[in-house]
Coordinates of N, CA and C in Angstrom, one line a residue:
R84 N -20.5 28.8 8.4 CA -19.0 29.1 8.4 C -18.7 30.0 7.2
G85 N -19.3 29.7 6.0 CA -19.1 30.6 4.9 C -19.5 32.0 5.1
L86 N -20.6 32.2 5.9 CA -21.1 33.5 6.2 C -20.1 34.3 7.0
L87 N -19.5 33.6 8.0 CA -18.5 34.3 8.8 C -17.3 34.7 8.0
N88 N -16.8 33.9 7.1 CA -15.7 34.3 6.2 C -16.1 35.5 5.3
E89 N -17.4 35.5 4.8 CA -17.8 36.6 4.0 C -17.9 37.9 4.8
Q90 N -18.4 37.8 6.1 CA -18.4 39.0 6.9 C -17.0 39.5 7.2
Q91 N -16.1 38.6 7.5 CA -14.7 39.0 7.8 C -14.1 39.7 6.6
T92 N -14.4 39.1 5.4 CA -13.8 39.7 4.2 C -14.4 41.1 4.0
R93 N -15.6 41.2 4.2 CA -16.3 42.6 4.0 C -15.6 43.6 5.0
K94 N -15.4 43.2 6.2 CA -14.8 44.0 7.2 C -13.3 44.4 6.8
L95 N -12.6 43.4 6.3 CA -11.3 43.6 5.8 C -11.2 44.6 4.7
W96 N -12.1 44.5 3.8 CA -12.2 45.5 2.7 C -12.5 46.9 3.2
Q97 N -13.4 47.0 4.2 CA -13.8 48.3 4.8 C -12.6 48.9 5.5
L98 N -11.8 48.0 6.2 CA -10.6 48.5 6.8 C -9.6 49.0 5.8
L99 N -9.4 48.3 4.7 CA -8.4 48.7 3.7 C -8.8 50.0 3.1
G100 N -10.1 50.2 2.9 CA -10.6 51.5 2.4 C -10.3 52.7 3.2
L101 N -10.1 52.5 4.5 CA -9.8 53.6 5.4 C -8.3 53.8 5.7
L102 N -7.5 52.9 5.2 CA -6.0 53.1 5.5 C -5.4 54.1 4.7
D103 N -4.4 54.8 5.2 CA -3.6 55.7 4.5 C -2.9 54.9 3.3
P104 N -2.7 55.5 2.2 CA -2.1 54.7 1.0 C -0.7 54.1 1.3
E105 N 0.0 54.7 2.3 CA 1.3 54.2 2.6 C 1.2 53.0 3.7
E106 N 0.1 52.9 4.3 CA -0.1 51.8 5.3 C -0.3 50.5 4.6
C107 N 0.0 49.4 5.2 CA -0.3 48.1 4.7 C -0.8 47.2 5.8
L108 N -1.3 46.1 5.3 CA -1.8 45.1 6.2 C -0.9 43.9 6.1
L109 N -0.4 43.3 7.2 CA 0.6 42.3 7.2 C 0.1 41.1 8.1
Q110 N 0.4 39.9 7.6 CA 0.0 38.7 8.4 C 1.3 38.0 8.8
L111 N 1.4 37.7 10.1 CA 2.6 36.9 10.6 C 2.2 35.5 11.0
P112 N 3.1 34.6 10.9 CA 2.9 33.3 11.5 C 2.7 33.4 13.0
E113 N 1.9 32.6 13.6 CA 1.6 32.7 15.1 C 2.9 32.7 15.9
W114 N 3.9 31.9 15.6 CA 5.1 31.8 16.5 C 5.9 33.1 16.4
L115 N 5.9 33.8 15.2 CA 6.6 35.0 15.1 C 5.9 36.1 15.8
A116 N 4.5 36.1 15.7 CA 3.7 37.1 16.4 C 3.9 37.0 17.9
E117 N 3.9 35.8 18.4 CA 4.1 35.6 19.9 C 5.5 36.2 20.3
K118 N 6.4 36.1 19.5 CA 7.8 36.6 19.8 C 7.9 38.1 19.7
K119 N 7.1 38.7 18.8 CA 7.3 40.1 18.5 C 6.2 41.1 19.0
V120 N 5.1 40.5 19.4 CA 3.9 41.4 19.7 C 4.0 41.8 21.2
E121 N 3.7 43.1 21.4 CA 3.5 43.7 22.7 C 2.0 43.6 23.0
S122 N 1.6 42.5 23.7 CA 0.2 42.3 23.9 C 0.0 41.8 25.4
K123 N -1.1 42.4 26.0 CA -1.4 41.9 27.3 C -2.6 40.9 27.3
N124 N -3.1 40.7 26.1 CA -4.3 39.8 25.9 C -3.8 38.4 26.0
R125 N -4.7 37.5 26.2 CA -4.4 36.0 26.2 C -4.1 35.5 24.8
T126 N -4.8 36.1 23.8 CA -4.5 35.6 22.4 C -3.6 36.7 21.7
T127 N -2.7 36.2 21.0 CA -1.8 37.1 20.3 C -2.3 37.3 18.8
P128 N -2.5 38.6 18.5 CA -3.0 38.8 17.1 C -1.9 38.5 16.1
T129 N -2.3 38.1 14.9 CA -1.3 37.8 13.8 C -1.4 38.7 12.6
I130 N -2.5 39.6 12.6 CA -2.6 40.5 11.5 C -2.5 41.9 12.0
F131 N -1.7 42.7 11.3 CA -1.4 44.1 11.8 C -1.5 45.1 10.6
V132 N -1.7 46.3 11.0 CA -1.7 47.4 10.1 C -0.5 48.3 10.5
G133 N 0.2 48.8 9.6 CA 1.4 49.7 9.9 C 2.1 50.1 8.6
Y134 N 3.3 50.6 8.8 CA 4.1 51.2 7.7 C 5.4 50.4 7.6
I135 N 5.7 50.2 6.3 CA 7.1 49.6 6.0 C 8.0 50.8 5.9
S136 N 8.8 51.1 6.8 CA 9.6 52.3 6.8 C 11.0 52.0 6.0
R137 N 11.5 50.8 6.2 CA 12.7 50.5 5.5 C 12.6 49.0 5.1
E138 N 13.4 48.6 4.1 CA 13.4 47.2 3.7 C 14.7 46.9 3.0
T139 N 15.0 45.6 3.2 CA 16.2 45.0 2.5 C 15.6 43.8 1.7
E140 N 16.5 43.1 1.1 CA 16.1 41.9 0.4 C 15.6 40.8 1.4
D141 N 16.1 40.8 2.6 CA 15.8 39.8 3.6 C 14.7 40.2 4.6
A142 N 14.5 41.5 4.9 CA 13.7 41.9 6.0 C 13.0 43.2 5.7
I143 N 12.0 43.5 6.5 CA 11.3 44.8 6.5 C 11.3 45.4 7.9
L144 N 11.3 46.7 8.0 CA 11.1 47.4 9.3 C 9.7 47.9 9.3
F145 N 8.9 47.3 10.1 CA 7.4 47.6 10.2 C 7.2 48.4 11.4
E146 N 6.7 49.7 11.2 CA 6.5 50.6 12.3 C 5.1 51.1 12.4
S147 N 4.8 51.7 13.6 CA 3.5 52.3 13.9 C 2.4 51.3 13.6
S148 N 2.6 50.1 14.1 CA 1.7 49.0 13.9 C 0.5 49.0 14.9
A149 N -0.6 48.3 14.5 CA -1.7 48.1 15.4 C -2.4 46.8 15.0
A150 N -2.9 46.1 15.9 CA -3.7 44.8 15.5 C -4.8 45.2 14.6
A151 N -5.0 44.4 13.6 CA -6.0 44.7 12.6 C -7.5 44.4 13.0
R152 N -7.7 43.4 13.8 CA -9.1 43.0 14.1 C -9.9 44.1 14.8
P153 N -9.4 44.8 15.8 CA -10.1 45.9 16.4 C -10.4 47.0 15.4
L154 N -9.4 47.2 14.5 CA -9.6 48.2 13.5 C -10.6 47.8 12.4
M155 N -10.7 46.5 12.2 CA -11.8 46.0 11.3 C -13.1 46.3 11.8
G156 N -13.3 46.1 13.2 CA -14.6 46.3 13.8 C -14.9 47.8 13.7
L157 N -14.0 48.7 14.0 CA -14.2 50.1 13.9 C -14.6 50.5 12.5
A158 N -13.8 50.0 11.5 CA -14.1 50.3 10.1 C -15.5 49.9 9.7
H159 N -16.0 48.7 10.2 CA -17.3 48.3 9.9 C -18.3 49.2 10.5
Q160 N -18.1 49.6 11.8 CA -19.1 50.5 12.4 C -19.1 51.8 11.7
M161 N -18.0 52.3 11.3 CA -17.9 53.6 10.5 C -18.7 53.5 9.2
H162 N -18.5 52.4 8.6 CA -19.2 52.1 7.3 C -20.7 52.2 7.5
S163 N -21.2 51.5 8.6 CA -22.6 51.4 8.9 C -23.1 52.8 9.3
L164 N -22.3 53.6 10.0 CA -22.7 54.9 10.4 C -22.8 55.8 9.1
E165 N -21.9 55.7 8.2 CA -21.9 56.5 7.0 C -23.2 56.2 6.2
K166 N -23.6 54.9 6.1 CA -24.9 54.6 5.4 C -26.1 55.2 6.2
G167 N -26.0 55.2 7.5 CA -27.1 55.8 8.2 C -27.2 57.3 8.0
I168 N -26.0 57.9 8.0 CA -26.0 59.4 7.7 C -26.5 59.7 6.3
E169 N -26.2 58.9 5.3 CA -26.7 59.1 4.0 C -28.3 59.0 3.9
R170 N -28.8 58.1 4.8 CA -30.3 57.9 4.8 C -31.1 58.9 5.6
T171 N -30.4 59.7 6.4 CA -31.2 60.6 7.2 C -31.1 62.0 6.6
E172 N -32.0 62.9 6.9 CA -32.0 64.3 6.4 C -31.0 65.1 7.2
D173 N -30.4 66.1 6.6 CA -29.3 66.8 7.2 C -29.7 67.6 8.5
D174 N -30.9 68.0 8.6 CA -31.3 68.9 9.7 C -32.0 68.1 10.9
T175 N -31.9 66.8 10.9 CA -32.6 66.1 11.9 C -31.6 65.8 13.1
D176 N -32.2 65.5 14.2 CA -31.4 65.2 15.4 C -30.7 63.8 15.2
R177 N -31.3 62.9 14.5 CA -30.8 61.6 14.2 C -29.5 61.8 13.4
H178 N -29.6 62.6 12.4 CA -28.4 62.9 11.5 C -27.2 63.4 12.3
K179 N -27.5 64.3 13.1 CA -26.4 64.9 14.0 C -25.8 63.9 14.9
Q180 N -26.7 63.1 15.5 CA -26.3 62.0 16.4 C -25.4 61.0 15.7
L181 N -25.8 60.6 14.5 CA -24.9 59.7 13.7 C -23.6 60.3 13.3
E182 N -23.6 61.6 13.0 CA -22.3 62.3 12.6 C -21.4 62.3 13.8
D183 N -22.0 62.6 15.0 CA -21.2 62.6 16.2 C -20.6 61.2 16.5
Q184 N -21.4 60.2 16.4 CA -20.9 58.8 16.6 C -19.8 58.5 15.6
F185 N -20.0 58.9 14.3 CA -19.0 58.7 13.3 C -17.6 59.4 13.6
R186 N -17.7 60.6 14.1 CA -16.5 61.3 14.4 C -15.8 60.7 15.6
E187 N -16.5 60.2 16.6 CA -15.9 59.4 17.7 C -15.2 58.2 17.3
H188 N -15.9 57.4 16.4 CA -15.2 56.2 15.8 C -14.0 56.6 15.0
E189 N -14.1 57.6 14.3 CA -12.9 58.1 13.5 C -11.8 58.4 14.4
R190 N -12.0 59.1 15.5 CA -11.0 59.4 16.5 C -10.4 58.1 17.0
K191 N -11.2 57.2 17.4 CA -10.7 55.9 17.9 C -9.8 55.2 16.8
F192 N -10.3 55.3 15.6 CA -9.5 54.6 14.5 C -8.1 55.3 14.3
D193 N -8.1 56.6 14.5 CA -6.8 57.3 14.3 C -5.9 57.1 15.5
D194 N -6.5 56.9 16.7 CA -5.7 56.8 18.0 C -5.6 55.3 18.3
R195 N -4.5 54.7 17.9 CA -4.3 53.3 18.0 C -3.4 52.9 19.1
D196 N -3.1 53.8 20.0 CA -2.1 53.6 21.1 C -2.4 52.4 22.0
D197 N -3.7 52.2 22.3 CA -4.1 51.2 23.2 C -4.2 49.8 22.6
L198 N -4.0 49.7 21.3 CA -4.1 48.4 20.7 C -2.8 47.6 20.7
P199 N -2.9 46.3 20.7 CA -1.7 45.5 20.6 C -0.9 45.8 19.4
S200 N 0.4 45.9 19.5 CA 1.3 46.3 18.4 C 2.5 45.4 18.3
L201 N 3.2 45.5 17.2 CA 4.5 44.9 17.0 C 5.6 45.9 17.5
S202 N 6.6 45.4 18.2 CA 7.7 46.4 18.5 C 8.3 46.7 17.1
D203 N 8.8 48.0 17.0 CA 9.4 48.4 15.8 C 10.8 47.8 15.6
E204 N 10.7 46.7 14.9 CA 12.0 46.0 14.6 C 11.8 45.2 13.3
W205 N 12.9 44.7 12.8 CA 13.0 44.0 11.5 C 12.2 42.7 11.6
L206 N 11.5 42.5 10.5 CA 10.8 41.2 10.4 C 11.3 40.5 9.1
P207 N 11.6 39.2 9.3 CA 12.2 38.5 8.1 C 11.2 38.2 7.0
R208 N 11.5 38.6 5.8 CA 10.6 38.5 4.7 C 10.2 37.0 4.5
S209 N 11.1 36.1 4.7 CA 10.8 34.7 4.5 C 9.7 34.1 5.4
Q210 N 9.4 34.8 6.5 CA 8.4 34.4 7.5 C 7.1 35.1 7.4
L211 N 7.0 36.1 6.5 CA 5.8 36.9 6.4 C 4.8 36.2 5.6
G212 N 3.5 36.4 6.0 CA 2.4 35.8 5.2 C 2.0 36.9 4.2
T213 N 0.8 37.2 4.2 CA 0.2 38.2 3.2 C 0.6 39.6 3.6
I214 N 0.9 40.4 2.6 CA 1.1 41.8 2.8 C 0.2 42.5 1.8
V215 N -0.7 43.3 2.2 CA -1.7 44.0 1.3 C -1.5 45.5 1.5
R216 N -1.4 46.2 0.4 CA -1.3 47.7 0.4 C -2.4 48.2 -0.5
R217 N -3.1 49.2 0.0 CA -4.2 49.8 -0.8 C -3.7 50.5 -2.0
C218 N -4.3 50.3 -3.1 CA -4.0 51.0 -4.4 C -4.7 52.3 -4.4
T219 N -4.0 53.4 -4.9 CA -4.7 54.7 -5.0 C -4.9 55.0 -6.4

C-alpha cells in the first residue's frame, strides 16, 4: 500500500511540473463533486486541474477544469518518454519514435476536452479540500 501512495505522489509531482503557473490542482469532497461534475463515468473524480478566474471571501470560480487522474497518467508517460529520449542518440530511429510519442502525449495533455470536468460555476471555499498551485 505504501508503494501505491509513493507512485501516486510521484505522478502528482510530475503533473504539477507540467501545469501552467496559473493552473492549480483542487480537491473536492465526494458529495460536492457528484453535484458539480459533468461525467459519464460510473465513478466521479474529486481532484481537478483548472484556473481560479475569480474569487471572493466565500467562493471561487473554477474554470477550464479537467479530472487530474488521467492527466497524472499522461504526465507520468511523458516523464518516462523524456528519460528515454535523453538515453538515446539523436540520430537513431528509436530517438525519433520516442519524440513522436512524446509530442502525441503532449497534444493529449493540452487537449482536455474529453475528460470529466467541473461546470464553470462558483465553489464554496468552506467545502474545498486541498488547493495546490505550482510555484515559479
